[in-house]
Amino acid sequence: MDMRSKALSRRVRAQELTRNLVPVLGLVLLLVIFQSISGNLFRIGNIKSIINQSYTIILVALGGTFVYAHGGMDISYGGVIGASMLCSTLVALETNNPYLALITCIGCACVLSMVNAFFSIYLKVSPLIVSLCLMYMCRGVLNVVCSSNKFSVPSSMFPFDDWSVKIPVLLGVILITAVIFEKTAIGKASKAIGGNMVASRQAGINVERTRFIGYLISGVCVGIAGFFQLCRAGSVSTSTGQGLEMNVITALVLGGISLSGGSGVRILRAVLGGLTVIVLRFGLNIIRLDENLIEGIQGIVLLLIVWITYEKNRTNIYN
């Protein structure tokens, strides 16, 4: 019996090591392949572009980890960030106050995330259906408002599109979310719920409150990401936020985060996944692959990795 326990322990450690190494090796492999093919991937301009493009995805993925850790699902990120950026732009144009615009962007994203959480958690509607409906609602508002008017942000917001501001914010969000997820009861409870919701409830965990807080943290991260994306883009349009949800889910999966949640989820893998998905897209662009093919390849990669890594816990029942 003791030998069996040791063998099981070794197998678990080997699986954990593999889960940690594969995303890192995957990113390194992509960098080597695209550098070998193009010969110019590591140019300063390309590196800046990769970091710029991954900035929003990393921030949103950090928040999304709290949702997916407890076995939840949210595909409304593109619509939510678009609606939040629209509200932020309107406030900025009215007040010319970038800090008020930041608060508005975060507040709007949090409200929409709480709506998502309320219907998913307390009204027992499928998280997939709720987030899909929310995405379409936000996208509809964005289309109606922006189809006949162009909204550009005031110049007072442009200084925030500077790496002396963005890097400290990114590092701060990474540090705070990592501490909350890895060191506090919220993160530990989220992983426990993802592992087994029934057992977590019986252990005294307030499942509904924990899941709700997870959505709220996700909303804060989306709002911060939306503000800095707005400062960089300088305007909001009907296409704002399109495809973000696909990139975030791909980032989580490429980072080694199981979409079924559980104890194996690690917050810093969201950072690794965010970089990986952009390197994949940017590398395919730099070798001049058609944009439609890039979307198809990203979908195939996502499907394959989910098929390989997804672990469905039959006892993880939503009730």
Short mmCIF file of C-alpha atoms in Angstrom, two decimals:
data_model
loop_
_atom_site.label_atom_id
_atom_site.label_comp_id
_atom_site.label_asym_id
_atom_site.label_seq_id
_atom_site.Cartn_x
_atom_site.Cartn_y
_atom_site.Cartn_z
CA MET A 1 0.00 0.00 0.00
CA ASP A 2 2.90 2.31 0.87
CA MET A 3 4.53 1.58 -2.49
CA ARG A 4 1.30 2.43 -4.25
CA SER A 5 1.07 5.74 -2.41
CA LYS A 6 4.64 6.62 -3.37
CA ALA A 7 3.99 5.69 -7.00
CA LEU A 8 0.85 7.82 -7.03
CA SER A 9 2.72 10.72 -5.47
CA ARG A 10 5.47 10.49 -8.07
CA ARG A 11 2.91 10.39 -10.85
CA VAL A 12 1.13 13.47 -9.50
CA ARG A 13 4.44 15.36 -9.25
CA ALA A 14 5.36 14.33 -12.79
CA GLN A 15 1.98 15.55 -14.09
CA GLU A 16 2.39 18.87 -12.29
CA LEU A 17 5.90 19.31 -13.68
CA THR A 18 4.65 18.53 -17.18
CA ARG A 19 1.77 20.99 -16.75
CA ASN A 20 4.24 23.70 -15.76
CA LEU A 21 6.86 22.99 -18.41
CA VAL A 22 4.71 22.45 -21.51
CA PRO A 23 3.42 26.08 -21.76
CA VAL A 24 6.95 27.45 -21.34
CA LEU A 25 8.38 25.07 -23.92
CA GLY A 26 5.48 25.90 -26.24
CA LEU A 27 6.26 29.63 -26.12
CA VAL A 28 9.99 29.02 -26.64
CA LEU A 29 9.24 26.70 -29.56
CA LEU A 30 7.00 29.29 -31.23
CA LEU A 31 9.69 31.97 -30.85
CA VAL A 32 12.35 29.69 -32.35
CA ILE A 33 10.13 28.61 -35.27
CA PHE A 34 8.98 32.11 -36.27
CA GLN A 35 12.45 33.59 -35.84
CA SER A 36 13.88 30.83 -38.04
CA ILE A 37 11.26 31.39 -40.75
CA SER A 38 11.11 35.19 -40.75
CA GLY A 39 14.56 36.12 -39.45
CA ASN A 40 13.26 39.35 -37.91
CA LEU A 41 10.88 38.38 -35.10
CA PHE A 42 13.20 39.81 -32.43
CA ARG A 43 13.44 43.28 -33.90
CA ILE A 44 12.70 46.02 -31.37
CA GLY A 45 9.61 47.15 -33.28
CA ASN A 46 8.19 43.63 -33.38
CA ILE A 47 8.86 43.04 -29.67
CA LYS A 48 7.08 46.31 -28.80
CA SER A 49 4.15 45.31 -30.97
CA ILE A 50 3.89 41.89 -29.29
CA ILE A 51 3.92 43.47 -25.83
CA ASN A 52 1.35 46.09 -26.84
CA GLN A 53 -1.01 43.48 -28.28
CA SER A 54 -0.62 41.11 -25.35
CA TYR A 55 -1.15 43.85 -22.72
CA THR A 56 -4.97 43.79 -22.87
CA ILE A 57 -5.18 40.01 -23.15
CA ILE A 58 -2.92 39.45 -20.14
CA LEU A 59 -4.95 41.82 -17.95
CA VAL A 60 -8.27 40.25 -18.93
CA ALA A 61 -6.88 36.72 -18.62
CA LEU A 62 -5.66 37.46 -15.08
CA GLY A 63 -9.22 38.31 -14.08
CA GLY A 64 -10.67 35.48 -16.12
CA THR A 65 -8.59 33.00 -14.16
CA PHE A 66 -10.78 33.65 -11.11
CA VAL A 67 -13.87 32.71 -13.15
CA TYR A 68 -12.47 29.64 -14.86
CA ALA A 69 -10.79 28.39 -11.65
CA HIS A 70 -14.18 27.63 -10.11
CA GLY A 71 -15.35 25.92 -13.29
CA GLY A 72 -17.20 28.95 -14.63
CA MET A 73 -17.24 30.33 -18.14
CA ASP A 74 -17.35 33.85 -19.57
CA ILE A 75 -17.32 34.63 -23.28
CA SER A 76 -18.62 38.19 -22.93
CA TYR A 77 -15.24 39.89 -22.59
CA GLY A 78 -15.25 41.49 -26.02
CA GLY A 79 -18.71 43.00 -25.59
CA VAL A 80 -18.11 44.08 -21.99
CA ILE A 81 -14.81 45.81 -22.75
CA GLY A 82 -16.38 47.55 -25.76
CA ALA A 83 -19.34 48.87 -23.73
CA SER A 84 -17.03 49.92 -20.89
CA MET A 85 -14.74 51.78 -23.28
CA LEU A 86 -17.76 53.54 -24.79
CA CYS A 87 -18.97 54.73 -21.38
CA SER A 88 -15.44 55.80 -20.47
CA THR A 89 -15.12 57.77 -23.71
CA LEU A 90 -18.39 59.62 -23.15
CA VAL A 91 -17.35 60.57 -19.62
CA ALA A 92 -13.91 61.67 -20.82
CA LEU A 93 -15.43 63.87 -23.52
CA GLU A 94 -17.82 65.42 -21.02
CA THR A 95 -15.36 66.02 -18.17
CA ASN A 96 -11.90 65.87 -19.80
CA ASN A 97 -10.84 63.96 -16.67
CA PRO A 98 -8.88 60.75 -17.45
CA TYR A 99 -9.08 59.51 -13.85
CA LEU A 100 -12.87 59.76 -13.88
CA ALA A 101 -12.81 57.96 -17.22
CA LEU A 102 -10.74 55.17 -15.63
CA ILE A 103 -13.20 54.84 -12.74
CA THR A 104 -16.09 54.78 -15.20
CA CYS A 105 -14.48 52.06 -17.31
CA ILE A 106 -13.83 49.87 -14.26
CA GLY A 107 -17.28 50.58 -12.80
CA CYS A 108 -19.09 49.73 -16.03
CA ALA A 109 -17.15 46.47 -16.46
CA CYS A 110 -17.86 45.52 -12.83
CA VAL A 111 -21.60 46.18 -13.19
CA LEU A 112 -21.80 44.05 -16.33
CA SER A 113 -19.76 41.30 -14.66
CA MET A 114 -22.09 41.37 -11.66
CA VAL A 115 -25.09 41.02 -13.98
CA ASN A 116 -23.36 38.01 -15.51
CA ALA A 117 -22.69 36.59 -12.04
CA PHE A 118 -26.21 37.20 -10.75
CA PHE A 119 -27.90 35.31 -13.56
CA SER A 120 -25.30 32.53 -13.57
CA ILE A 121 -25.02 31.97 -9.82
CA TYR A 122 -28.30 32.97 -8.24
CA LEU A 123 -30.78 32.42 -11.07
CA LYS A 124 -29.04 29.17 -12.12
CA VAL A 125 -28.83 30.08 -15.82
CA SER A 126 -26.00 28.41 -17.74
CA PRO A 127 -22.87 30.64 -17.61
CA LEU A 128 -22.36 30.01 -21.32
CA ILE A 129 -25.85 31.26 -22.19
CA VAL A 130 -25.68 34.26 -19.86
CA SER A 131 -22.30 35.46 -21.09
CA LEU A 132 -23.32 34.90 -24.72
CA CYS A 133 -26.45 37.01 -24.24
CA LEU A 134 -24.45 39.69 -22.42
CA MET A 135 -21.91 39.80 -25.23
CA TYR A 136 -24.65 40.34 -27.82
CA MET A 137 -26.37 42.98 -25.68
CA CYS A 138 -23.16 44.97 -25.25
CA ARG A 139 -22.26 44.52 -28.89
CA GLY A 140 -25.73 45.75 -29.89
CA VAL A 141 -25.38 48.91 -27.79
CA LEU A 142 -21.95 49.55 -29.27
CA ASN A 143 -23.24 49.10 -32.82
CA VAL A 144 -26.22 51.41 -32.32
CA VAL A 145 -24.26 54.22 -30.64
CA CYS A 146 -21.12 54.07 -32.79
CA SER A 147 -22.66 53.31 -36.20
CA SER A 148 -23.51 56.96 -36.89
CA ASN A 149 -21.04 58.74 -34.59
CA LYS A 150 -17.31 58.55 -34.14
CA PHE A 151 -16.05 58.99 -30.58
CA SER A 152 -12.43 59.95 -30.03
CA VAL A 153 -10.90 60.46 -26.61
CA PRO A 154 -9.54 63.86 -25.53
CA SER A 155 -5.80 64.44 -25.63
CA SER A 156 -5.63 64.35 -21.83
CA MET A 157 -5.80 60.54 -22.02
CA PHE A 158 -2.88 60.08 -24.40
CA PRO A 159 -0.14 60.38 -21.70
CA PHE A 160 -1.46 57.14 -20.16
CA ASP A 161 -0.38 55.25 -23.28
CA ASP A 162 3.18 55.24 -22.04
CA TRP A 163 5.21 52.31 -20.79
CA SER A 164 6.31 54.28 -17.75
CA VAL A 165 2.65 54.09 -16.71
CA LYS A 166 1.54 50.80 -18.28
CA ILE A 167 4.36 48.57 -17.02
CA PRO A 168 3.90 49.48 -13.32
CA VAL A 169 0.13 49.01 -13.69
CA LEU A 170 0.60 45.61 -15.32
CA LEU A 171 3.11 44.47 -12.69
CA GLY A 172 0.83 45.77 -9.95
CA VAL A 173 -2.19 43.87 -11.29
CA ILE A 174 -0.12 40.69 -11.68
CA LEU A 175 1.18 41.00 -8.11
CA ILE A 176 -2.22 41.75 -6.55
CA THR A 177 -4.09 39.02 -8.42
CA ALA A 178 -1.32 36.51 -7.70
CA VAL A 179 -1.47 37.25 -3.96
CA ILE A 180 -5.28 37.07 -3.90
CA PHE A 181 -5.39 33.87 -5.93
CA GLU A 182 -2.52 31.97 -4.35
CA LYS A 183 -2.44 33.27 -0.77
CA THR A 184 -5.99 34.19 0.26
CA ALA A 185 -9.17 32.25 0.98
CA ILE A 186 -10.82 33.56 -2.21
CA GLY A 187 -8.31 31.91 -4.53
CA LYS A 188 -8.08 28.70 -2.55
CA ALA A 189 -11.88 28.43 -2.35
CA SER A 190 -12.21 29.07 -6.09
CA LYS A 191 -9.85 26.19 -6.87
CA ALA A 192 -11.68 23.95 -4.40
CA ILE A 193 -15.03 24.74 -6.04
CA GLY A 194 -13.55 23.94 -9.45
CA GLY A 195 -12.32 20.63 -8.10
CA ASN A 196 -15.63 19.63 -6.51
CA MET A 197 -18.46 22.04 -5.82
CA VAL A 198 -20.48 19.67 -3.64
CA ALA A 199 -17.50 18.82 -1.41
CA SER A 200 -16.61 22.53 -1.17
CA ARG A 201 -20.11 23.38 -0.01
CA GLN A 202 -20.01 20.59 2.58
CA ALA A 203 -16.63 21.89 3.78
CA GLY A 204 -18.27 25.19 4.66
CA ILE A 205 -17.22 27.29 1.66
CA ASN A 206 -19.75 29.90 0.62
CA VAL A 207 -19.83 28.81 -3.02
CA GLU A 208 -22.13 31.55 -4.31
CA ARG A 209 -20.21 34.39 -2.66
CA THR A 210 -16.85 33.04 -3.80
CA ARG A 211 -18.00 32.71 -7.40
CA PHE A 212 -19.55 36.20 -7.30
CA ILE A 213 -16.29 37.73 -6.05
CA GLY A 214 -14.46 35.91 -8.85
CA TYR A 215 -16.67 37.60 -11.45
CA LEU A 216 -16.19 40.96 -9.71
CA ILE A 217 -12.39 40.65 -9.79
CA SER A 218 -12.66 39.73 -13.45
CA GLY A 219 -14.69 42.91 -14.06
CA VAL A 220 -12.02 45.08 -12.41
CA CYS A 221 -9.33 43.60 -14.66
CA VAL A 222 -11.49 44.08 -17.77
CA GLY A 223 -12.10 47.71 -16.82
CA ILE A 224 -8.40 48.44 -16.34
CA ALA A 225 -7.58 46.72 -19.64
CA GLY A 226 -10.32 48.68 -21.41
CA PHE A 227 -9.02 52.03 -20.19
CA PHE A 228 -5.48 51.44 -21.40
CA GLN A 229 -6.71 50.00 -24.69
CA LEU A 230 -8.80 53.14 -25.13
CA CYS A 231 -5.79 55.37 -24.43
CA ARG A 232 -3.81 53.45 -27.04
CA ALA A 233 -6.53 53.28 -29.72
CA GLY A 234 -7.72 56.85 -29.15
CA SER A 235 -11.30 56.06 -30.13
CA VAL A 236 -14.10 53.53 -29.84
CA SER A 237 -15.95 51.96 -32.77
CA THR A 238 -18.33 49.13 -33.64
CA SER A 239 -15.38 46.73 -33.93
CA THR A 240 -13.92 47.52 -30.50
CA GLY A 241 -13.30 44.36 -28.49
CA GLN A 242 -14.15 41.94 -31.29
CA GLY A 243 -12.38 38.60 -30.90
CA LEU A 244 -11.12 39.36 -27.39
CA GLU A 245 -13.03 36.50 -25.80
CA MET A 246 -11.48 34.00 -28.21
CA ASN A 247 -7.99 35.34 -27.52
CA VAL A 248 -8.51 35.23 -23.75
CA ILE A 249 -9.77 31.64 -23.77
CA THR A 250 -6.89 30.64 -26.04
CA ALA A 251 -4.45 32.42 -23.72
CA LEU A 252 -5.77 30.55 -20.68
CA VAL A 253 -5.54 27.21 -22.45
CA LEU A 254 -2.10 27.85 -23.96
CA GLY A 255 -0.94 28.92 -20.50
CA GLY A 256 -1.87 25.52 -19.14
CA ILE A 257 -5.05 26.49 -17.28
CA SER A 258 -7.71 23.78 -17.35
CA LEU A 259 -11.12 25.12 -18.38
CA SER A 260 -12.67 22.76 -15.84
CA GLY A 261 -10.89 24.61 -13.03
CA GLY A 262 -9.53 22.91 -9.94
CA SER A 263 -6.36 22.86 -7.88
CA GLY A 264 -4.04 22.83 -10.90
CA VAL A 265 -4.93 26.41 -11.90
CA ARG A 266 -2.08 28.92 -11.48
CA ILE A 267 -2.62 32.65 -11.96
CA LEU A 268 0.78 33.38 -13.56
CA ARG A 269 -0.02 30.98 -16.39
CA ALA A 270 -2.42 33.64 -17.67
CA VAL A 271 0.58 35.91 -18.31
CA LEU A 272 2.43 33.16 -20.15
CA GLY A 273 -0.67 32.30 -22.17
CA GLY A 274 -1.29 35.93 -23.11
CA LEU A 275 2.20 36.21 -24.54
CA THR A 276 1.91 32.87 -26.32
CA VAL A 277 -1.34 33.62 -28.14
CA ILE A 278 0.00 36.93 -29.43
CA VAL A 279 3.31 35.38 -30.49
CA LEU A 280 1.30 32.77 -32.39
CA ARG A 281 -0.87 35.36 -34.15
CA PHE A 282 1.99 37.82 -34.73
CA GLY A 283 4.29 35.09 -36.05
CA LEU A 284 1.66 33.89 -38.51
CA ASN A 285 1.17 37.50 -39.62
CA ILE A 286 4.86 38.13 -40.03
CA ILE A 287 5.18 35.18 -42.40
CA ARG A 288 2.29 36.78 -44.36
CA LEU A 289 -0.37 34.15 -43.73
CA ASP A 290 -3.91 35.16 -44.62
CA GLU A 291 -5.88 36.57 -41.66
CA ASN A 292 -8.73 34.12 -42.22
CA LEU A 293 -6.28 31.21 -42.04
CA ILE A 294 -4.83 32.62 -38.82
CA GLU A 295 -8.27 32.52 -37.19
CA GLY A 296 -8.71 28.93 -38.36
CA ILE A 297 -5.29 27.86 -37.08
CA GLN A 298 -5.98 29.49 -33.70
CA GLY A 299 -9.27 27.57 -33.48
CA ILE A 300 -7.58 24.28 -34.35
CA VAL A 301 -4.81 24.86 -31.78
CA LEU A 302 -7.41 25.69 -29.11
CA LEU A 303 -9.47 22.60 -29.90
CA LEU A 304 -6.45 20.28 -29.82
CA ILE A 305 -5.11 21.61 -26.53
CA VAL A 306 -8.51 21.52 -24.84
CA TRP A 307 -8.98 17.94 -26.04
CA ILE A 308 -5.59 16.95 -24.66
CA THR A 309 -5.74 18.78 -21.33
CA TYR A 310 -9.41 19.07 -20.35
CA GLU A 311 -10.23 17.07 -17.25
CA LYS A 312 -13.93 16.74 -16.56
CA ASN A 313 -14.82 16.06 -12.95
CA ARG A 314 -18.10 14.18 -12.94
CA THR A 315 -18.84 15.32 -9.40
CA ASN A 316 -18.50 18.99 -10.22
CA ILE A 317 -22.21 19.70 -10.28
CA TYR A 318 -23.60 23.21 -10.56
CA ASN A 319 -26.46 23.66 -8.17
#
